[in-house]
Amino acid sequence: MSDGTATATDLDIRLEKHRVELTGYCYRMLGSSFEAEDAVQDTMIRAWRSYDKFEGRSSLRSWLYRIATNVCLDMLTAGNKRARPMDLTESTPLAQAALSPRPDNTWLEPMPDSRVLPTTDDPAEAAVAKESVRLAFMATLQQLPPKQRAVLILREVLAWKASEVAELLGTTVASVNSALQRARATLAEQHQPGGKAAVSNPLDEEQQQLLNRYVAAFEGYDMTALTALLHEDAIMTMPPFDLWLTGVEDITGFMTTLGAPCAGSRLVPVQVNGLPGFAQYKPDPEKGGFTPWAVQVLEISDGRITGFHCFLDTQRWFPLFDLPLHLEAEADQVQEGV
């Protein structure tokens, strides 16, 4: 093996150490799981090609964040702001419910925790990281201009110093502080429906029991039991459809009408957006067993489910979560860790 090959291998290893945290950063910037992974891959390629120009005046990590920021800012020049259904339309009464899809690039996308949350021994750091990828916070980030978004993430989520952010963005500390102030003001003005998600890290006993009861209620399609678990103002969304429902009656009413084919489903736990979630498989009348239907993300607060978000594009989401595209009839559970 030549010295050049050995050096190249070493550089690959050094770059890969930063992939998860960079993916988390790009995901917060872009609101899209797939665009975030594309942005990180572009960052790695640019770093590889220009490494001989890296003079070590900053850390490799800081240099990678500078490249990733430029990649994200370039991708955001189109001006698309990813959103949740309740950011775009008013809540629809069940009697007027219609399933109208919008293009993929409309929606804020789900992301497995394992792809964006680096391992840390610091509980406070882990809690901040989880909170910063929750759907409600991600939706507020999308309301910020791109550079304000970068400043807020770097300063408030990643705890960079103002001087470090100024150097990364090629601007002044005063400009960074001003952008942070404006970003905070914008976030303070945002009212996010379904934004409550008081989920402890790890889940406390009460929250785990709530999830166990939810699985039993959903798999049994027991609307009485489900009603007892939902907050009276709970929200249900189903991207790519722009329909969203508010309140127990409309949610359970939908599930027993348009959603009736979901009866008899199986749920497999997933960790998604810093929140508890499930991969939902519904019965497959043609092949038998169960077929993918949705990745569910649950927001819970004060012992109730406040948000129930179902991402339905299973051909995209299930491979992202390393989930199988079929469950056999006798396989009520998937091996832990899938």
CSV table of C-alpha atoms in Angstrom, one decimal:
chain,number,residue,atom,x,y,z
A,1,MET,CA,0.0,0.0,0.0
A,2,SER,CA,1.4,3.4,-1.0
A,3,ASP,CA,1.8,6.3,1.4
A,4,GLY,CA,-0.8,8.2,-0.6
A,5,THR,CA,-3.4,5.4,-0.2
A,6,ALA,CA,-2.7,5.2,3.5
A,7,THR,CA,-3.2,9.0,3.8
A,8,ALA,CA,-6.4,8.8,1.8
A,9,THR,CA,-7.7,6.1,4.0
A,10,ASP,CA,-6.9,8.1,7.1
A,11,LEU,CA,-8.7,11.2,5.7
A,12,ASP,CA,-11.8,9.0,5.0
A,13,ILE,CA,-11.8,7.9,8.6
A,14,ARG,CA,-11.4,11.4,9.9
A,15,LEU,CA,-14.2,12.8,7.7
A,16,GLU,CA,-16.6,10.0,8.6
A,17,LYS,CA,-16.3,10.7,12.3
A,18,HIS,CA,-18.2,13.9,11.6
A,19,ARG,CA,-21.0,12.5,9.3
A,20,VAL,CA,-23.7,12.1,12.0
A,21,GLU,CA,-23.3,15.6,13.5
A,22,LEU,CA,-23.0,17.2,10.0
A,23,THR,CA,-26.2,15.4,8.9
A,24,GLY,CA,-28.0,16.7,11.9
A,25,TYR,CA,-26.8,20.2,11.1
A,26,CYS,CA,-27.8,20.0,7.4
A,27,TYR,CA,-31.2,18.4,8.4
A,28,ARG,CA,-32.0,21.4,10.7
A,29,MET,CA,-31.0,23.8,7.9
A,30,LEU,CA,-32.9,22.0,5.1
A,31,GLY,CA,-35.8,20.3,6.8
A,32,SER,CA,-35.4,17.3,4.5
A,33,SER,CA,-33.8,14.0,5.4
A,34,PHE,CA,-32.7,13.1,1.9
A,35,GLU,CA,-31.5,16.6,1.0
A,36,ALA,CA,-29.5,16.6,4.3
A,37,GLU,CA,-27.7,13.4,3.4
A,38,ASP,CA,-27.0,14.7,-0.1
A,39,ALA,CA,-25.6,17.9,1.4
A,40,VAL,CA,-23.3,16.0,3.7
A,41,GLN,CA,-22.1,13.8,0.8
A,42,ASP,CA,-21.4,17.0,-1.2
A,43,THR,CA,-19.6,18.4,1.8
A,44,MET,CA,-17.4,15.3,2.1
A,45,ILE,CA,-16.5,15.4,-1.6
A,46,ARG,CA,-15.6,19.1,-1.5
A,47,ALA,CA,-13.5,18.5,1.6
A,48,TRP,CA,-11.7,15.6,0.0
A,49,ARG,CA,-11.0,17.5,-3.2
A,50,SER,CA,-9.7,20.6,-1.4
A,51,TYR,CA,-8.0,19.0,1.6
A,52,ASP,CA,-4.6,20.0,0.2
A,53,LYS,CA,-5.7,23.6,0.6
A,54,PHE,CA,-6.8,23.1,4.2
A,55,GLU,CA,-4.0,24.9,6.2
A,56,GLY,CA,-5.2,23.9,9.7
A,57,ARG,CA,-5.9,27.4,10.8
A,58,SER,CA,-9.2,26.1,12.2
A,59,SER,CA,-10.1,22.6,13.3
A,60,LEU,CA,-11.1,20.0,10.7
A,61,ARG,CA,-14.6,20.1,12.3
A,62,SER,CA,-14.9,23.9,11.9
A,63,TRP,CA,-13.7,23.6,8.3
A,64,LEU,CA,-16.3,20.9,7.5
A,65,TYR,CA,-19.1,23.0,9.1
A,66,ARG,CA,-18.0,26.0,6.9
A,67,ILE,CA,-18.3,23.8,3.8
A,68,ALA,CA,-21.6,22.3,4.9
A,69,THR,CA,-23.0,25.7,5.6
A,70,ASN,CA,-22.1,26.9,2.1
A,71,VAL,CA,-23.7,23.8,0.6
A,72,CYS,CA,-26.9,24.3,2.5
A,73,LEU,CA,-27.1,28.1,1.7
A,74,ASP,CA,-26.7,27.2,-2.0
A,75,MET,CA,-29.5,24.6,-1.7
A,76,LEU,CA,-31.7,27.2,0.0
A,77,THR,CA,-31.4,29.9,-2.7
A,78,ALA,CA,-34.6,28.5,-4.3
A,79,GLY,CA,-36.5,29.8,-1.3
A,80,ASN,CA,-38.5,26.6,-0.6
A,81,LYS,CA,-39.6,26.4,3.1
A,82,ARG,CA,-40.5,23.0,4.2
A,83,ALA,CA,-43.6,22.8,6.3
A,84,ARG,CA,-46.1,20.7,8.2
A,85,PRO,CA,-49.8,20.6,7.1
A,86,MET,CA,-50.9,23.0,9.9
A,87,ASP,CA,-48.3,25.6,8.7
A,88,LEU,CA,-50.1,25.8,5.3
A,89,THR,CA,-53.8,25.4,5.8
A,90,GLU,CA,-56.6,25.6,8.4
A,91,SER,CA,-57.7,22.5,10.2
A,92,THR,CA,-60.4,20.6,8.3
A,93,PRO,CA,-63.6,19.3,9.9
A,94,LEU,CA,-64.0,15.5,9.4
A,95,ALA,CA,-67.2,16.1,7.3
A,96,GLN,CA,-65.1,18.0,4.7
A,97,ALA,CA,-62.0,15.8,4.9
A,98,ALA,CA,-60.4,15.2,1.5
A,99,LEU,CA,-57.0,13.7,0.8
A,100,SER,CA,-55.2,16.2,-1.4
A,101,PRO,CA,-51.5,15.4,-1.9
A,102,ARG,CA,-48.8,18.1,-2.4
A,103,PRO,CA,-45.3,17.6,-3.9
A,104,ASP,CA,-42.6,16.0,-1.8
A,105,ASN,CA,-40.6,19.2,-1.5
A,106,THR,CA,-43.5,20.8,0.3
A,107,TRP,CA,-43.0,18.8,3.5
A,108,LEU,CA,-40.8,18.8,6.5
A,109,GLU,CA,-39.5,15.2,6.5
A,110,PRO,CA,-39.0,12.7,9.4
A,111,MET,CA,-35.5,11.5,10.3
A,112,PRO,CA,-34.2,8.6,12.4
A,113,ASP,CA,-32.4,9.7,15.5
A,114,SER,CA,-29.4,7.5,14.8
A,115,ARG,CA,-28.6,9.5,11.6
A,116,VAL,CA,-28.6,13.0,13.2
A,117,LEU,CA,-27.9,12.6,17.0
A,118,PRO,CA,-24.3,11.9,17.8
A,119,THR,CA,-23.6,9.7,20.9
A,120,THR,CA,-22.8,11.8,24.0
A,121,ASP,CA,-22.3,11.1,27.7
A,122,ASP,CA,-23.7,14.5,28.6
A,123,PRO,CA,-27.5,14.2,29.4
A,124,ALA,CA,-28.0,18.0,29.0
A,125,GLU,CA,-26.3,18.0,25.6
A,126,ALA,CA,-28.3,15.0,24.5
A,127,ALA,CA,-31.6,16.6,25.6
A,128,VAL,CA,-30.8,19.8,23.6
A,129,ALA,CA,-30.0,17.8,20.5
A,130,LYS,CA,-33.2,15.8,20.7
A,131,GLU,CA,-35.3,18.9,21.3
A,132,SER,CA,-33.7,20.6,18.3
A,133,VAL,CA,-34.9,18.0,15.8
A,134,ARG,CA,-38.5,17.7,17.0
A,135,LEU,CA,-41.0,18.5,14.4
A,136,ALA,CA,-42.4,21.7,16.0
A,137,PHE,CA,-38.9,23.2,16.4
A,138,MET,CA,-37.9,22.2,12.9
A,139,ALA,CA,-41.0,23.9,11.6
A,140,THR,CA,-40.1,27.1,13.3
A,141,LEU,CA,-36.5,27.0,12.0
A,142,GLN,CA,-37.9,26.8,8.4
A,143,GLN,CA,-39.5,30.3,9.0
A,144,LEU,CA,-36.1,31.9,9.4
A,145,PRO,CA,-34.0,33.3,6.6
A,146,PRO,CA,-31.2,30.8,5.8
A,147,LYS,CA,-28.3,32.8,7.4
A,148,GLN,CA,-30.3,33.5,10.6
A,149,ARG,CA,-31.1,29.8,10.6
A,150,ALA,CA,-27.5,28.9,10.5
A,151,VAL,CA,-26.6,31.4,13.3
A,152,LEU,CA,-29.4,30.1,15.5
A,153,ILE,CA,-28.4,26.4,15.1
A,154,LEU,CA,-24.7,27.1,15.6
A,155,ARG,CA,-25.1,29.3,18.6
A,156,GLU,CA,-28.1,27.8,20.4
A,157,VAL,CA,-28.0,24.1,19.5
A,158,LEU,CA,-24.3,23.5,18.9
A,159,ALA,CA,-23.1,26.1,21.4
A,160,TRP,CA,-20.5,27.7,19.2
A,161,LYS,CA,-19.1,31.0,20.3
A,162,ALA,CA,-20.2,34.2,18.4
A,163,SER,CA,-16.6,34.7,17.3
A,164,GLU,CA,-16.5,31.1,15.9
A,165,VAL,CA,-19.7,31.6,14.0
A,166,ALA,CA,-18.5,35.0,12.7
A,167,GLU,CA,-15.3,33.3,11.3
A,168,LEU,CA,-17.3,30.5,9.8
A,169,LEU,CA,-19.7,32.9,8.0
A,170,GLY,CA,-17.1,35.5,7.1
A,171,THR,CA,-18.8,38.2,9.0
A,172,THR,CA,-18.5,40.2,12.3
A,173,VAL,CA,-19.4,39.2,15.9
A,174,ALA,CA,-21.9,42.2,15.9
A,175,SER,CA,-23.6,40.8,12.8
A,176,VAL,CA,-23.8,37.3,14.3
A,177,ASN,CA,-25.3,38.7,17.5
A,178,SER,CA,-27.8,40.8,15.5
A,179,ALA,CA,-28.9,37.8,13.4
A,180,LEU,CA,-29.3,35.7,16.6
A,181,GLN,CA,-31.5,38.4,18.2
A,182,ARG,CA,-33.7,38.6,15.1
A,183,ALA,CA,-34.0,34.8,14.9
A,184,ARG,CA,-35.0,34.6,18.6
A,185,ALA,CA,-37.6,37.3,18.1
A,186,THR,CA,-39.1,35.5,15.1
A,187,LEU,CA,-39.3,32.2,17.0
A,188,ALA,CA,-40.9,33.9,20.0
A,189,GLU,CA,-43.7,35.1,17.7
A,190,GLN,CA,-44.3,31.7,16.2
A,191,HIS,CA,-47.4,29.9,17.4
A,192,GLN,CA,-47.0,26.2,16.5
A,193,PRO,CA,-50.1,24.1,16.6
A,194,GLY,CA,-49.3,20.7,18.2
A,195,GLY,CA,-46.0,22.1,19.4
A,196,LYS,CA,-46.2,20.6,22.9
A,197,ALA,CA,-43.9,17.6,23.3
A,198,ALA,CA,-42.7,17.3,26.9
A,199,VAL,CA,-40.9,14.0,26.3
A,200,SER,CA,-38.2,13.1,28.8
A,201,ASN,CA,-34.9,11.6,27.8
A,202,PRO,CA,-35.0,8.7,28.4
A,203,LEU,CA,-38.8,8.1,28.6
A,204,ASP,CA,-40.1,8.0,32.2
A,205,GLU,CA,-42.3,5.2,33.4
A,206,GLU,CA,-45.5,7.1,32.8
A,207,GLN,CA,-44.6,8.0,29.2
A,208,GLN,CA,-43.6,4.4,28.5
A,209,GLN,CA,-46.9,3.1,29.9
A,210,LEU,CA,-48.7,5.6,27.7
A,211,LEU,CA,-46.9,4.3,24.7
A,212,ASN,CA,-47.7,0.7,25.7
A,213,ARG,CA,-51.4,1.6,26.0
A,214,TYR,CA,-51.3,3.4,22.7
A,215,VAL,CA,-49.9,0.3,20.9
A,216,ALA,CA,-52.6,-1.9,22.5
A,217,ALA,CA,-55.3,0.6,21.5
A,218,PHE,CA,-54.1,1.1,17.9
A,219,GLU,CA,-53.4,-2.5,17.2
A,220,GLY,CA,-56.7,-3.5,18.6
A,221,TYR,CA,-58.3,-0.5,16.8
A,222,ASP,CA,-60.1,0.3,20.0
A,223,MET,CA,-61.4,3.9,19.6
A,224,THR,CA,-62.6,4.1,23.2
A,225,ALA,CA,-59.2,3.2,24.5
A,226,LEU,CA,-57.5,5.6,22.0
A,227,THR,CA,-59.8,8.4,23.1
A,228,ALA,CA,-58.6,8.1,26.7
A,229,LEU,CA,-55.0,8.6,25.4
A,230,LEU,CA,-55.5,11.6,23.2
A,231,HIS,CA,-55.5,15.2,24.4
A,232,GLU,CA,-58.8,17.0,23.6
A,233,ASP,CA,-56.9,19.3,21.2
A,234,ALA,CA,-54.7,16.6,19.7
A,235,ILE,CA,-53.6,17.0,16.1
A,236,MET,CA,-53.3,14.4,13.3
A,237,THR,CA,-51.4,15.0,10.1
A,238,MET,CA,-50.7,12.7,7.1
A,239,PRO,CA,-48.1,14.1,4.7
A,240,PRO,CA,-48.1,14.1,1.6
A,241,PHE,CA,-51.8,15.0,2.1
A,242,ASP,CA,-52.4,18.6,3.3
A,243,LEU,CA,-55.3,17.5,5.5
A,244,TRP,CA,-54.9,17.9,9.2
A,245,LEU,CA,-57.5,17.1,11.9
A,246,THR,CA,-58.0,18.6,15.4
A,247,GLY,CA,-59.7,16.9,18.4
A,248,VAL,CA,-60.5,13.4,19.5
A,249,GLU,CA,-63.8,13.1,17.7
A,250,ASP,CA,-62.5,14.0,14.3
A,251,ILE,CA,-59.3,11.9,14.7
A,252,THR,CA,-61.1,8.7,15.8
A,253,GLY,CA,-63.9,9.4,13.3
A,254,PHE,CA,-61.4,9.5,10.5
A,255,MET,CA,-59.8,6.3,11.7
A,256,THR,CA,-63.1,4.5,11.5
A,257,THR,CA,-64.1,5.9,8.1
A,258,LEU,CA,-61.4,6.8,5.6
A,259,GLY,CA,-58.7,5.2,7.8
A,260,ALA,CA,-60.7,1.9,8.4
A,261,PRO,CA,-58.3,-0.2,6.4
A,262,CYS,CA,-55.7,0.4,9.1
A,263,ALA,CA,-57.6,-1.9,11.5
A,264,GLY,CA,-55.5,-4.9,12.5
A,265,SER,CA,-52.2,-3.1,11.9
A,266,ARG,CA,-48.9,-3.9,13.7
A,267,LEU,CA,-46.6,-1.2,15.2
A,268,VAL,CA,-42.8,-1.5,15.4
A,269,PRO,CA,-41.0,1.1,17.7
A,270,VAL,CA,-38.7,3.6,16.0
A,271,GLN,CA,-36.8,6.6,17.4
A,272,VAL,CA,-37.6,9.6,15.1
A,273,ASN,CA,-37.0,13.3,15.5
A,274,GLY,CA,-36.1,13.0,19.1
A,275,LEU,CA,-39.6,11.6,19.8
A,276,PRO,CA,-41.2,8.2,20.2
A,277,GLY,CA,-42.6,6.8,17.0
A,278,PHE,CA,-43.7,3.6,15.3
A,279,ALA,CA,-43.5,2.0,11.9
A,280,GLN,CA,-47.1,1.1,11.0
A,281,TYR,CA,-47.7,-2.1,8.9
A,282,LYS,CA,-51.3,-2.7,7.9
A,283,PRO,CA,-52.8,-6.0,6.7
A,284,ASP,CA,-51.9,-7.0,3.2
A,285,PRO,CA,-55.0,-8.6,1.7
A,286,GLU,CA,-53.1,-9.8,-1.5
A,287,LYS,CA,-49.9,-11.2,-0.1
A,288,GLY,CA,-50.9,-11.9,3.4
A,289,GLY,CA,-48.9,-10.6,6.4
A,290,PHE,CA,-48.4,-6.9,6.7
A,291,THR,CA,-47.4,-4.1,4.3
A,292,PRO,CA,-45.8,-0.7,5.2
A,293,TRP,CA,-48.2,2.1,5.6
A,294,ALA,CA,-46.7,5.0,7.7
A,295,VAL,CA,-44.0,6.2,10.0
A,296,GLN,CA,-45.8,7.6,13.0
A,297,VAL,CA,-44.3,10.3,15.1
A,298,LEU,CA,-46.0,11.0,18.5
A,299,GLU,CA,-45.9,14.2,20.6
A,300,ILE,CA,-46.9,13.6,24.2
A,301,SER,CA,-47.4,16.0,27.1
A,302,ASP,CA,-49.0,15.8,30.5
A,303,GLY,CA,-49.8,12.1,30.1
A,304,ARG,CA,-51.7,12.5,26.8
A,305,ILE,CA,-50.8,12.3,23.1
A,306,THR,CA,-50.9,15.9,21.6
A,307,GLY,CA,-49.6,15.2,18.1
A,308,PHE,CA,-50.1,12.1,15.9
A,309,HIS,CA,-48.1,12.6,12.7
A,310,CYS,CA,-48.2,9.9,10.0
A,311,PHE,CA,-45.7,10.0,7.1
A,312,LEU,CA,-47.1,7.9,4.3
A,313,ASP,CA,-44.5,7.7,1.6
A,314,THR,CA,-43.3,4.3,2.8
A,315,GLN,CA,-41.1,3.5,-0.2
A,316,ARG,CA,-38.9,6.4,1.0
A,317,TRP,CA,-39.2,6.2,4.8
A,318,PHE,CA,-39.0,2.5,5.6
A,319,PRO,CA,-35.6,2.0,3.9
A,320,LEU,CA,-34.3,5.2,5.6
A,321,PHE,CA,-35.2,3.6,8.9
A,322,ASP,CA,-33.8,0.3,7.9
A,323,LEU,CA,-37.2,-1.3,8.2
A,324,PRO,CA,-38.4,-4.3,6.1
A,325,LEU,CA,-41.0,-3.8,3.4
A,326,HIS,CA,-43.1,-6.7,4.5
A,327,LEU,CA,-43.9,-8.5,7.8
A,328,GLU,CA,-45.0,-12.1,7.8
A,329,ALA,CA,-48.4,-12.9,9.4
A,330,GLU,CA,-46.8,-14.7,12.3
A,331,ALA,CA,-44.2,-12.0,12.9
A,332,ASP,CA,-46.0,-9.7,15.2
A,333,GLN,CA,-42.8,-8.1,16.1
A,334,VAL,CA,-39.5,-7.2,14.3
A,335,GLN,CA,-36.2,-8.0,16.0
A,336,GLU,CA,-35.2,-5.3,18.4
A,337,GLY,CA,-32.9,-2.8,16.8
A,338,VAL,CA,-34.3,-3.1,13.2
